[in-house]
PDB file of C-alpha atoms in Angstrom:
ATOM      1  CA  MET A   1     111.903  53.286 105.551  1.00  0.00           C
ATOM      2  CA  HIS A   2     113.843  52.962 102.265  1.00  0.00           C
ATOM      3  CA  GLY A   3     116.315  55.616 101.819  1.00  0.00           C
ATOM      4  CA  ASN A   4     117.598  55.360 105.413  1.00  0.00           C
ATOM      5  CA  GLU A   5     120.795  53.576 104.723  1.00  0.00           C
ATOM      6  CA  SER A   6     121.707  53.327 108.409  1.00  0.00           C
ATOM      7  CA  ALA A   7     118.459  51.743 109.478  1.00  0.00           C
ATOM      8  CA  GLU A   8     118.679  49.433 106.479  1.00  0.00           C
ATOM      9  CA  ASN A   9     122.150  48.222 107.428  1.00  0.00           C
ATOM     10  CA  TYR A  10     121.135  47.625 111.083  1.00  0.00           C
ATOM     11  CA  LEU A  11     118.103  45.530 109.977  1.00  0.00           C
ATOM     12  CA  GLU A  12     120.229  43.553 107.503  1.00  0.00           C
ATOM     13  CA  THR A  13     122.706  42.977 110.247  1.00  0.00           C
ATOM     14  CA  ILE A  14     120.056  41.793 112.575  1.00  0.00           C
ATOM     15  CA  LEU A  15     118.818  39.348 109.913  1.00  0.00           C
ATOM     16  CA  VAL A  16     122.293  37.922 109.135  1.00  0.00           C
ATOM     17  CA  LEU A  17     123.018  37.517 112.806  1.00  0.00           C
ATOM     18  CA  SER A  18     119.726  35.735 113.436  1.00  0.00           C
ATOM     19  CA  GLN A  19     120.794  33.136 110.914  1.00  0.00           C
ATOM     20  CA  ARG A  20     123.991  32.553 112.798  1.00  0.00           C
ATOM     21  CA  LEU A  21     123.167  33.012 116.509  1.00  0.00           C
ATOM     22  CA  PRO A  22     120.334  31.574 118.582  1.00  0.00           C
ATOM     23  CA  VAL A  23     119.448  35.097 119.857  1.00  0.00           C
ATOM     24  CA  VAL A  24     120.501  38.548 118.681  1.00  0.00           C
ATOM     25  CA  ARG A  25     121.364  41.247 121.267  1.00  0.00           C
ATOM     26  CA  SER A  26     122.499  44.870 120.815  1.00  0.00           C
ATOM     27  CA  VAL A  27     126.001  43.892 121.811  1.00  0.00           C
ATOM     28  CA  ASP A  28     125.986  41.383 118.921  1.00  0.00           C
ATOM     29  CA  VAL A  29     125.085  44.065 116.496  1.00  0.00           C
ATOM     30  CA  ALA A  30     127.663  46.520 118.060  1.00  0.00           C
ATOM     31  CA  THR A  31     130.416  43.830 117.592  1.00  0.00           C
ATOM     32  CA  GLU A  32     129.388  42.882 114.179  1.00  0.00           C
ATOM     33  CA  LEU A  33     129.402  46.376 112.861  1.00  0.00           C
ATOM     34  CA  ASP A  34     132.237  47.555 115.078  1.00  0.00           C
ATOM     35  CA  PHE A  35     130.157  50.350 116.495  1.00  0.00           C
ATOM     36  CA  LYS A  36     129.841  51.651 120.038  1.00  0.00           C
ATOM     37  CA  LYS A  37     127.165  49.988 122.250  1.00  0.00           C
ATOM     38  CA  SER A  38     125.716  53.496 122.813  1.00  0.00           C
ATOM     39  CA  SER A  39     125.253  54.182 119.069  1.00  0.00           C
ATOM     40  CA  VAL A  40     123.546  50.770 118.532  1.00  0.00           C
ATOM     41  CA  SER A  41     121.244  51.368 121.524  1.00  0.00           C
ATOM     42  CA  VAL A  42     120.002  54.689 120.020  1.00  0.00           C
ATOM     43  CA  ALA A  43     119.413  52.981 116.576  1.00  0.00           C
ATOM     44  CA  MET A  44     117.634  50.006 118.137  1.00  0.00           C
ATOM     45  CA  LYS A  45     115.330  52.426 120.068  1.00  0.00           C
ATOM     46  CA  LYS A  46     114.492  54.142 116.681  1.00  0.00           C
ATOM     47  CA  LEU A  47     113.898  50.792 114.923  1.00  0.00           C
ATOM     48  CA  ARG A  48     111.566  49.732 117.772  1.00  0.00           C
ATOM     49  CA  GLU A  49     109.654  52.990 117.809  1.00  0.00           C
ATOM     50  CA  GLY A  50     109.307  52.617 114.091  1.00  0.00           C
ATOM     51  CA  GLY A  51     107.851  49.147 114.502  1.00  0.00           C
ATOM     52  CA  HIS A  52     110.795  47.258 112.626  1.00  0.00           C
ATOM     53  CA  ILE A  53     112.020  45.350 115.665  1.00  0.00           C
ATOM     54  CA  THR A  54     110.813  44.047 119.081  1.00  0.00           C
ATOM     55  CA  VAL A  55     113.068  43.756 121.990  1.00  0.00           C
ATOM     56  CA  SER A  56     112.270  41.226 124.685  1.00  0.00           C
ATOM     57  CA  PRO A  57     112.760  41.930 128.460  1.00  0.00           C
ATOM     58  CA  GLU A  58     116.001  39.864 128.216  1.00  0.00           C
ATOM     59  CA  GLY A  59     117.256  42.200 125.322  1.00  0.00           C
ATOM     60  CA  TYR A  60     116.664  39.766 122.512  1.00  0.00           C
ATOM     61  CA  ILE A  61     116.079  41.724 119.157  1.00  0.00           C
ATOM     62  CA  THR A  62     113.533  40.272 116.767  1.00  0.00           C
ATOM     63  CA  LEU A  63     112.592  41.671 113.243  1.00  0.00           C
ATOM     64  CA  THR A  64     108.918  42.566 112.958  1.00  0.00           C
ATOM     65  CA  GLU A  65     107.117  41.617 109.619  1.00  0.00           C
ATOM     66  CA  SER A  66     107.954  45.195 108.240  1.00  0.00           C
ATOM     67  CA  GLY A  67     111.674  45.039 109.494  1.00  0.00           C
ATOM     68  CA  ARG A  68     112.020  41.501 108.029  1.00  0.00           C
ATOM     69  CA  LYS A  69     110.602  42.772 104.659  1.00  0.00           C
ATOM     70  CA  ILE A  70     113.205  45.529 104.537  1.00  0.00           C
ATOM     71  CA  ALA A  71     116.112  43.349 105.717  1.00  0.00           C
ATOM     72  CA  ASP A  72     115.183  40.590 103.157  1.00  0.00           C
ATOM     73  CA  CYS A  73     115.196  43.103 100.328  1.00  0.00           C
ATOM     74  CA  ILE A  74     118.520  44.693 101.281  1.00  0.00           C
ATOM     75  CA  TYR A  75     120.139  41.283 101.979  1.00  0.00           C
ATOM     76  CA  GLU A  76     118.852  39.936  98.538  1.00  0.00           C
ATOM     77  CA  ARG A  77     120.354  43.075  96.903  1.00  0.00           C
ATOM     78  CA  HIS A  78     123.637  42.772  98.754  1.00  0.00           C
ATOM     79  CA  THR A  79     124.199  39.040  97.949  1.00  0.00           C
ATOM     80  CA  LEU A  80     123.120  39.269  94.419  1.00  0.00           C
ATOM     81  CA  LEU A  81     125.185  42.508  93.565  1.00  0.00           C
ATOM     82  CA  SER A  82     128.308  41.284  95.402  1.00  0.00           C
ATOM     83  CA  SER A  83     128.339  37.921  93.660  1.00  0.00           C
ATOM     84  CA  TRP A  84     127.586  39.555  90.255  1.00  0.00           C
ATOM     85  CA  LEU A  85     130.548  42.027  90.892  1.00  0.00           C
ATOM     86  CA  GLU A  86     132.863  39.061  91.750  1.00  0.00           C
ATOM     87  CA  ARG A  87     131.865  37.296  88.542  1.00  0.00           C
ATOM     88  CA  LEU A  88     132.768  40.402  86.616  1.00  0.00           C
ATOM     89  CA  GLY A  89     136.321  40.033  88.199  1.00  0.00           C
ATOM     90  CA  VAL A  90     136.070  42.410  91.084  1.00  0.00           C
ATOM     91  CA  ASP A  91     137.991  41.490  94.298  1.00  0.00           C
ATOM     92  CA  PRO A  92     135.542  39.889  96.835  1.00  0.00           C
ATOM     93  CA  LYS A  93     136.156  42.649  99.443  1.00  0.00           C
ATOM     94  CA  THR A  94     135.677  45.470  97.001  1.00  0.00           C
ATOM     95  CA  ALA A  95     132.566  43.725  95.554  1.00  0.00           C
ATOM     96  CA  ALA A  96     131.083  43.329  98.989  1.00  0.00           C
ATOM     97  CA  ASP A  97     131.911  47.093  99.961  1.00  0.00           C
ATOM     98  CA  ASP A  98     130.400  48.342  96.580  1.00  0.00           C
ATOM     99  CA  ALA A  99     127.395  46.146  96.828  1.00  0.00           C
ATOM    100  CA  CYS A 100     126.821  47.597 100.301  1.00  0.00           C
ATOM    101  CA  ARG A 101     126.657  51.105  98.914  1.00  0.00           C
ATOM    102  CA  ILE A 102     124.756  50.275  95.682  1.00  0.00           C
ATOM    103  CA  GLU A 103     122.013  48.158  97.537  1.00  0.00           C
ATOM    104  CA  HIS A 104     120.636  51.353  99.172  1.00  0.00           C
ATOM    105  CA  VAL A 105     120.385  53.557  96.159  1.00  0.00           C
ATOM    106  CA  ILE A 106     119.481  51.240  93.310  1.00  0.00           C
ATOM    107  CA  SER A 107     115.852  51.622  92.128  1.00  0.00           C
ATOM    108  CA  ALA A 108     113.605  48.515  92.284  1.00  0.00           C
ATOM    109  CA  GLU A 109     113.360  48.607  88.499  1.00  0.00           C
ATOM    110  CA  SER A 110     117.063  48.598  87.921  1.00  0.00           C
ATOM    111  CA  PHE A 111     117.661  45.878  90.456  1.00  0.00           C
ATOM    112  CA  GLU A 112     115.049  43.713  88.908  1.00  0.00           C
ATOM    113  CA  ALA A 113     116.652  44.336  85.410  1.00  0.00           C
ATOM    114  CA  ILE A 114     119.963  43.258  86.768  1.00  0.00           C
ATOM    115  CA  LYS A 115     118.389  40.285  88.470  1.00  0.00           C
ATOM    116  CA  GLN A 116     116.663  39.121  85.347  1.00  0.00           C
ATOM    117  CA  HIS A 117     119.912  39.722  83.241  1.00  0.00           C
ATOM    118  CA  ILE A 118     121.983  37.640  85.632  1.00  0.00           C
ATOM    119  CA  LYS A 119     119.527  34.612  85.655  1.00  0.00           C
TER     120      LYS A 119
END
């Protein structure tokens, strides 16, 4: 799954929304990402077929164990990298945008090195 930036972004968004909302639906994901509902529906189908989410008959989206693992990894990278960039003096919006790009391409080794350096 790693390497598919779009799927990782969807999984991360589902994770973040699940922390804020009682249930997550495709419309919530579309609103959060400012995407068309049809695009989100196609992505949710792919994530469901890939075993990363389940969707209840009511349309509630839940991360599976594999989906949660990926979402947790991407979210950890995003939060650590954006806060690190902000501490370096980068504007918060720019730091968040840059972290969103970096989080998908940085190797596990480099991320761990940054994480250890920051601690």
